[in-house]
CSV table of C-alpha atoms in Angstrom, one decimal:
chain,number,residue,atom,x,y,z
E,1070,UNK,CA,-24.1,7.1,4.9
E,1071,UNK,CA,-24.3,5.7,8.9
E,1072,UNK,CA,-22.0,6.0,10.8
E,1073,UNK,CA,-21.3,2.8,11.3
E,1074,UNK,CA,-20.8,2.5,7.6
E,1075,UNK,CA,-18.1,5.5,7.9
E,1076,UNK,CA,-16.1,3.9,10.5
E,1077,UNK,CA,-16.1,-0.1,8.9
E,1078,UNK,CA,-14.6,1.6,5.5
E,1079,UNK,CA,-12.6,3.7,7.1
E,1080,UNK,CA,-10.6,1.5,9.3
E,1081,UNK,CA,-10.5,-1.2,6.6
E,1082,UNK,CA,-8.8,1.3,4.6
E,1083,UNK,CA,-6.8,2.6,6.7
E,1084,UNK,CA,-5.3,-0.4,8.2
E,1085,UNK,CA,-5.3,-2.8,4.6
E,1086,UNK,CA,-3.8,-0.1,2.5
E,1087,UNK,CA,-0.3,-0.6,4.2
E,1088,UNK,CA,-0.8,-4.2,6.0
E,1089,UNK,CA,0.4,-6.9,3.3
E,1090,UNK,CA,-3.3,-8.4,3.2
E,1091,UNK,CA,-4.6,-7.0,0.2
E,1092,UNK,CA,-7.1,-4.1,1.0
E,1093,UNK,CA,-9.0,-4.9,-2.6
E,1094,UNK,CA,-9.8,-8.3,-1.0
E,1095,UNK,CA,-10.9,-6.6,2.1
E,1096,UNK,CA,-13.5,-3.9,0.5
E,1097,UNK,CA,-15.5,-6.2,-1.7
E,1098,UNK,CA,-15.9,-8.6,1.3
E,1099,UNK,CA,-18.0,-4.8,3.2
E,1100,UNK,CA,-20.7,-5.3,0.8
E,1101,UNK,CA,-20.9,-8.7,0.8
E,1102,UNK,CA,-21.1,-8.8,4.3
E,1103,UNK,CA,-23.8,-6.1,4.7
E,1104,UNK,CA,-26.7,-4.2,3.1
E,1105,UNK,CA,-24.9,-0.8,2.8
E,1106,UNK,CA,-25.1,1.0,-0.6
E,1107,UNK,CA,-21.8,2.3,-2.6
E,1108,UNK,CA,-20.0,4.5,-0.9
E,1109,UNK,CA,-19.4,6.8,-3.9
E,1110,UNK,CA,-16.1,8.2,-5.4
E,1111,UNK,CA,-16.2,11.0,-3.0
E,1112,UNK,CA,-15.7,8.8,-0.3
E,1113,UNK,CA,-13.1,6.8,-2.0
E,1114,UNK,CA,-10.9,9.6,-1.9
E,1115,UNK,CA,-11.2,10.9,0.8
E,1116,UNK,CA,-10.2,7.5,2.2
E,1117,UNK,CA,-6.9,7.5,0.2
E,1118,UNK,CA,-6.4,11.6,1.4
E,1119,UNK,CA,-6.6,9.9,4.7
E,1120,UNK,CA,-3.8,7.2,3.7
E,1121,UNK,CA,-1.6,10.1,2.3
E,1122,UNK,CA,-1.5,12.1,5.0
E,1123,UNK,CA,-1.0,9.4,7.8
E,1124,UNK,CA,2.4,8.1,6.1
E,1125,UNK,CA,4.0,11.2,4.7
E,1126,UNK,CA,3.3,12.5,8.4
E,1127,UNK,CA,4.7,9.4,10.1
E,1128,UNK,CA,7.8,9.6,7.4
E,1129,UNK,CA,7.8,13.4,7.5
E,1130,UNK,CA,11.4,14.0,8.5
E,1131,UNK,CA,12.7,11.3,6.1
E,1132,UNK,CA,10.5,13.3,3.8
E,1133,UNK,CA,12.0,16.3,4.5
E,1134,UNK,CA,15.6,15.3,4.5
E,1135,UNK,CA,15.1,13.4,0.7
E,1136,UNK,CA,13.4,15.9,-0.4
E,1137,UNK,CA,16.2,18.6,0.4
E,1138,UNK,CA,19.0,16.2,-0.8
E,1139,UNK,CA,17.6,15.6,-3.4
E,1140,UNK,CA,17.4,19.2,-4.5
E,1141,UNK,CA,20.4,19.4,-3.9
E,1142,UNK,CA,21.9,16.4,-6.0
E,1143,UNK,CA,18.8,17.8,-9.2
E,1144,UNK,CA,21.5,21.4,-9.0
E,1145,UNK,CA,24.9,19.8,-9.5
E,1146,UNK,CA,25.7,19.9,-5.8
E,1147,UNK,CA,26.2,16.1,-4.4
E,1148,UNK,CA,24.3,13.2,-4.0
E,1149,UNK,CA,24.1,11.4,-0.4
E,1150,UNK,CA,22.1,8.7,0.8
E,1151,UNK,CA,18.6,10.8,1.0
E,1152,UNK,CA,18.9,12.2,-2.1
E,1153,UNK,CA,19.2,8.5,-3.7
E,1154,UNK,CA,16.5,7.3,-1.7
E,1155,UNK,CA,14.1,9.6,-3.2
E,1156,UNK,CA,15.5,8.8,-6.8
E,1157,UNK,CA,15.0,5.1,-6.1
E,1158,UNK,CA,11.5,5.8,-4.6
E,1159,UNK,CA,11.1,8.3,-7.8
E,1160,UNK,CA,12.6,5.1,-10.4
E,1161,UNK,CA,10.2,2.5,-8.4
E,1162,UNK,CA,7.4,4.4,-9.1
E,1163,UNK,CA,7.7,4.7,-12.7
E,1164,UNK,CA,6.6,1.1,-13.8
E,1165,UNK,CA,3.3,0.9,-12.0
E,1166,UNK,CA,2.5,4.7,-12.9
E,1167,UNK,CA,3.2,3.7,-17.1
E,1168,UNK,CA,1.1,-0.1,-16.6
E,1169,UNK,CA,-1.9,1.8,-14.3
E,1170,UNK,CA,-2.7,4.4,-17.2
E,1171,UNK,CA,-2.1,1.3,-20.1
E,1172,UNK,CA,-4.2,-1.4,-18.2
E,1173,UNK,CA,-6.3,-0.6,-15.1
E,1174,UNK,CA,-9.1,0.1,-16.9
E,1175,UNK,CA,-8.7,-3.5,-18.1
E,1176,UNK,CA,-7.9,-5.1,-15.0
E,1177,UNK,CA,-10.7,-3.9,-12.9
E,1178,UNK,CA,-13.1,-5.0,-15.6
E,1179,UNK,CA,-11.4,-8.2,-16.2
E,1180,UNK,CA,-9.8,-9.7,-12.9
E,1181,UNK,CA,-12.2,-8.0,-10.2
E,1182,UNK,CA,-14.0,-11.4,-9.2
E,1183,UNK,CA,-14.1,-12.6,-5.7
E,1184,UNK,CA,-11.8,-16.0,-7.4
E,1185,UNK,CA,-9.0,-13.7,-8.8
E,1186,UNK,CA,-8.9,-11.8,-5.4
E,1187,UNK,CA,-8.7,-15.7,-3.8
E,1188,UNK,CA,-6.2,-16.4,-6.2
E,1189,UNK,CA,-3.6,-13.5,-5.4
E,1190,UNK,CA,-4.2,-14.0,-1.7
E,1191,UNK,CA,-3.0,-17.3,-1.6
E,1192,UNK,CA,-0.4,-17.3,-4.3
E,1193,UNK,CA,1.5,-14.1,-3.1
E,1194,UNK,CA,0.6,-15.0,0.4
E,1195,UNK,CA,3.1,-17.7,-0.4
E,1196,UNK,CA,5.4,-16.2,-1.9
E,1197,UNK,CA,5.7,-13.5,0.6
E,1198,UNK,CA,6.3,-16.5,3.1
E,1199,UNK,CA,9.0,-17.8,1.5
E,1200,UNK,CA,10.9,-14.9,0.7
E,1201,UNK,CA,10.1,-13.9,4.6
E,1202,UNK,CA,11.6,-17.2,5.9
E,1203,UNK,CA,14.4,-18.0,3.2
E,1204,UNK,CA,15.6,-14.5,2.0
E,1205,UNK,CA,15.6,-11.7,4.3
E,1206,UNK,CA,19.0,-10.2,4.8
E,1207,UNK,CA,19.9,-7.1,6.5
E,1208,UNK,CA,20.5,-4.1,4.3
E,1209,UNK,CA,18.5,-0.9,4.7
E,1210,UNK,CA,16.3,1.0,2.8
E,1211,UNK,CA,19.8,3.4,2.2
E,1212,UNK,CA,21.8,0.7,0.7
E,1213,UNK,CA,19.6,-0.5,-2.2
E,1214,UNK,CA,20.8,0.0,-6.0
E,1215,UNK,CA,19.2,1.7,-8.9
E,1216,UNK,CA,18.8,-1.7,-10.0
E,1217,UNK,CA,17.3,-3.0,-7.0
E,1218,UNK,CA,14.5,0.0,-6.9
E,1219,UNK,CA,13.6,-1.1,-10.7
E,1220,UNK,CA,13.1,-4.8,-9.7
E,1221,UNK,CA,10.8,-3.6,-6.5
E,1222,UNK,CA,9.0,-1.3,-9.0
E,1223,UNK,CA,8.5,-3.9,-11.8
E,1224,UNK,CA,7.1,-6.2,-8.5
E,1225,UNK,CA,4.5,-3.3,-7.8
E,1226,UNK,CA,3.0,-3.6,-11.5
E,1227,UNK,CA,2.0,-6.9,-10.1
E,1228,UNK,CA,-0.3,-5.3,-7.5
E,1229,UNK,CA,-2.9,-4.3,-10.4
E,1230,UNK,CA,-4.0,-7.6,-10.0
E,1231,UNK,CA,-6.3,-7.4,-7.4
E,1232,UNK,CA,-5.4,-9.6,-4.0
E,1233,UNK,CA,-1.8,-9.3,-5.0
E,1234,UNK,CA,-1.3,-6.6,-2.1
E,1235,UNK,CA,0.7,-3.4,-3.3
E,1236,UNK,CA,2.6,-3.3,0.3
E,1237,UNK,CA,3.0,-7.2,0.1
E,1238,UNK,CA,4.6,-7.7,-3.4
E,1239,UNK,CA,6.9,-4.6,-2.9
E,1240,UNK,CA,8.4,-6.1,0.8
E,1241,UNK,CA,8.1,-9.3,-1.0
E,1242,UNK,CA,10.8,-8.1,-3.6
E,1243,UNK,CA,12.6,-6.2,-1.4
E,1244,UNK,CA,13.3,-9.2,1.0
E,1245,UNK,CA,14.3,-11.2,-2.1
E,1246,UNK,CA,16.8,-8.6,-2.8
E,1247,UNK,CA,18.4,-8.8,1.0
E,1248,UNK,CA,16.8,-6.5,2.6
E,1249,UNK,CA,16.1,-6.0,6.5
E,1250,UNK,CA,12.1,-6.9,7.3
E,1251,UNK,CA,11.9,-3.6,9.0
E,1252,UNK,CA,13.7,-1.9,6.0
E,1253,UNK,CA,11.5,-3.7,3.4
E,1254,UNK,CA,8.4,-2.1,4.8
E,1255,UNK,CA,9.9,1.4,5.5
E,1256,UNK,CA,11.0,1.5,1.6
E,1257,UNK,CA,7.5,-0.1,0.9
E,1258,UNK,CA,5.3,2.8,2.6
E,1259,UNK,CA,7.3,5.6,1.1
E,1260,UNK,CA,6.5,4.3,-2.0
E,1261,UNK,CA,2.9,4.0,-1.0
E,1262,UNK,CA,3.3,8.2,-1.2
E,1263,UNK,CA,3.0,8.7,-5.4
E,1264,UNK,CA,1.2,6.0,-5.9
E,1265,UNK,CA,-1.2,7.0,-3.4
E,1266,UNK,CA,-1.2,10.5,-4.7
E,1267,UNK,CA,-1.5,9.1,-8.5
E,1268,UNK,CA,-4.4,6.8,-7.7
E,1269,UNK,CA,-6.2,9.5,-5.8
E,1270,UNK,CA,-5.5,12.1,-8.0
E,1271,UNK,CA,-7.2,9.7,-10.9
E,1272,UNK,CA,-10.2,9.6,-8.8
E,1273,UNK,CA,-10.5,13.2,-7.9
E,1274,UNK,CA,-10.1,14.0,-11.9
E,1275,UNK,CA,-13.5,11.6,-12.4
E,1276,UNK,CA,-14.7,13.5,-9.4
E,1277,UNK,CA,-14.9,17.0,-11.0
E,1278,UNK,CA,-17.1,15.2,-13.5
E,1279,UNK,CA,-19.6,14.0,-11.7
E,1280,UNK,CA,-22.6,16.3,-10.3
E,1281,UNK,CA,-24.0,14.7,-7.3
E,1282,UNK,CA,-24.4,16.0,-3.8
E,1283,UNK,CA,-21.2,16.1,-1.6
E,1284,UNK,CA,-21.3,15.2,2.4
E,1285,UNK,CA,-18.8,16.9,3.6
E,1286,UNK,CA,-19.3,15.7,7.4
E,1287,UNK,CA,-18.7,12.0,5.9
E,1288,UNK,CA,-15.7,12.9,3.7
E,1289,UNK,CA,-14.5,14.8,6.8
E,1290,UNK,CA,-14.7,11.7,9.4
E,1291,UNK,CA,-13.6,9.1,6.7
E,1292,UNK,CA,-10.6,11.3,6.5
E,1293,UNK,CA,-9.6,11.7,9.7
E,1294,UNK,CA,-10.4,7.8,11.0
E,1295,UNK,CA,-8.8,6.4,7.9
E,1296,UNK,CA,-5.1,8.8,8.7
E,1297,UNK,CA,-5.6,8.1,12.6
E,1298,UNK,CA,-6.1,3.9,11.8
E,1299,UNK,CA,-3.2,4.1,9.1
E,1300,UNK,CA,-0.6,6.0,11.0
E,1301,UNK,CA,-1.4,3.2,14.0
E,1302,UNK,CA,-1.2,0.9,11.8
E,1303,UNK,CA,2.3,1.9,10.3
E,1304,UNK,CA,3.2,2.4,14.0
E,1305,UNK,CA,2.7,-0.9,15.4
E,1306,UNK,CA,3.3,-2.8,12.1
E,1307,UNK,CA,6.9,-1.8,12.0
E,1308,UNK,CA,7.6,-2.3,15.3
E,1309,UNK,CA,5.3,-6.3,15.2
E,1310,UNK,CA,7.6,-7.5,12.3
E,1311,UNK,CA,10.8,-6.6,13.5
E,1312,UNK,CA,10.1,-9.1,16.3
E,1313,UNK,CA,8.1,-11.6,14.8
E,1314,UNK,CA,8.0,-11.4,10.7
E,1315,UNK,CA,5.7,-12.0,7.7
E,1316,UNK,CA,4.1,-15.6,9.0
E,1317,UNK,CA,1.2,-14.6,10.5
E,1318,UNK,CA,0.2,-12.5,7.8
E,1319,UNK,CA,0.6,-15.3,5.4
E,1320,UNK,CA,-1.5,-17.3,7.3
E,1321,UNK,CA,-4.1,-14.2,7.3
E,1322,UNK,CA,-3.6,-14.3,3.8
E,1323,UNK,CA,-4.2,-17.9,3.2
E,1324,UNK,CA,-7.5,-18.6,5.3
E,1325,UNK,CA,-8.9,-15.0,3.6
E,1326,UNK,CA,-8.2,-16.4,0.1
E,1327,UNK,CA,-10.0,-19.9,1.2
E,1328,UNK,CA,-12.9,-17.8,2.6
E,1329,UNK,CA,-13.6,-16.1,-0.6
E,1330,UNK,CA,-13.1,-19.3,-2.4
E,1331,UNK,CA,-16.0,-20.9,-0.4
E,1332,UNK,CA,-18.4,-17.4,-0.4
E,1333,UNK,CA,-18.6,-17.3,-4.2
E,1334,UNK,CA,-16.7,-21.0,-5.8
């Protein structure tokens, strides 16, 4: 691989896997756009290790506090606001985990063409929109329900279907369901963290079973620039909605989804 090769994936990566755009929509359009060969599995993961450790460093003392409450609440001695936090993130993680070992196999055979991508864009683009304009309320992250973490889970199965956007459908559900923009996305990126970890660990497994040559220098810089772009990314997103919302990424998500439709209708 070029460089410049290492450095398009890697910040399309990095900043699509927690923007509500749809980073599936984004990688198929690299190839299309240039002569580059596959980037291999390797590379794919280290992309996602990237990812992984950009938001559980930009979370880390949330991390750290849930994961030590909730500890605590697993021995019998109290349950406080962290330590449900991490059960909810634990319960919203459950339906896409159960639905990506039944059906992704499926899905990615099925419902990878550049039309299903367009569709998704546009259709959860809009609904995105309207829960963004009509629904938002101002709960946190700390105040959601065991039943409110199933509904955002059972919204994330929906982001096998490729162009639905993991991070969009999940702060798409979580607006519906009152809360904050800002706390939407925060709840949405530290559920990014198993899922993440699941969908990389799947493609390290199929990783130990291949036998080609591994470049270490490219796995090292497609690291390192994907986690640099996705913390900045997680930085300045947080802080761009909280002023001015969801539209513009709609709109993103809408001319994208007309794009593919006139590449490959």
């Amino acid at each position: 691989m070029d460089w410049l090769q290492i450095i398009v994936l890697s910040l399309v990566q990095g900043v699509t896997e927690f923007l509500p755009v749809s980073s599936s929509a984004h990688l198929i359009l690299v190839p299309v756009l240039s002569d580059w060969p596959d980037q291999g599995l390797a590379f794919d993961v280290a992309l996602h290790l990237g990812s992984l450790l950009a938001v559980v460093l930009y979370f880390r003392h949330e991390l750290v506090s849930m994961t030590a409450s909730w500890g605590r609440s697993v021995t019998g001695r109290g349950t406080d606001d962290d330590a449900r936090l991490a059960w909810w993130v634990i319960l919203a993680t459950i339906p896409v985990g159960l639905a990506g070992l039944a059906f992704a196999d499926t899905i990615s055979q099925v419902m990878r063409s550049p039309l299903v991508l367009a569709g998704g864009l546009i259709v959860f683009g809009v609904v995105l929109g309207v829960a963004d304009w009509r629904h938002r309320g101002t709960r946190s992250e700390y105040r959601l329900s065991g039943r409110d973490a199933l509904w955002i889970g059972l919204a994330q199965v929906l982001a096998l279907i490729p162009g639905t956007s993991r991070s969009g459908i999940t702060m798409t559900a979580a607006l519906m369901l009152g809360l904050s923009r800002e706390a939407a996305a925060r709840f949405s990126f530290l559920l990014s963290i198993p899922v993440i970890v699941l969908a990389g660990g799947l493609e390290a497994l199929e990783l130990t079973k291949a036998s080609t040559p591994v470049a270490w220098s490219d796995l090292a810089a497609g690291t390192v620039l994907s986690g640099i772009s996705a913390y900045l990314c997680i930085h300045f997103f947080l802080a761009f909605i909280r002023r001015i919302g969801m539209q513009p990424f709609v709109l993103y998500r809408l001319l994208l989804g007309v794009a593919l439709i006139w590449l490959f209708g």
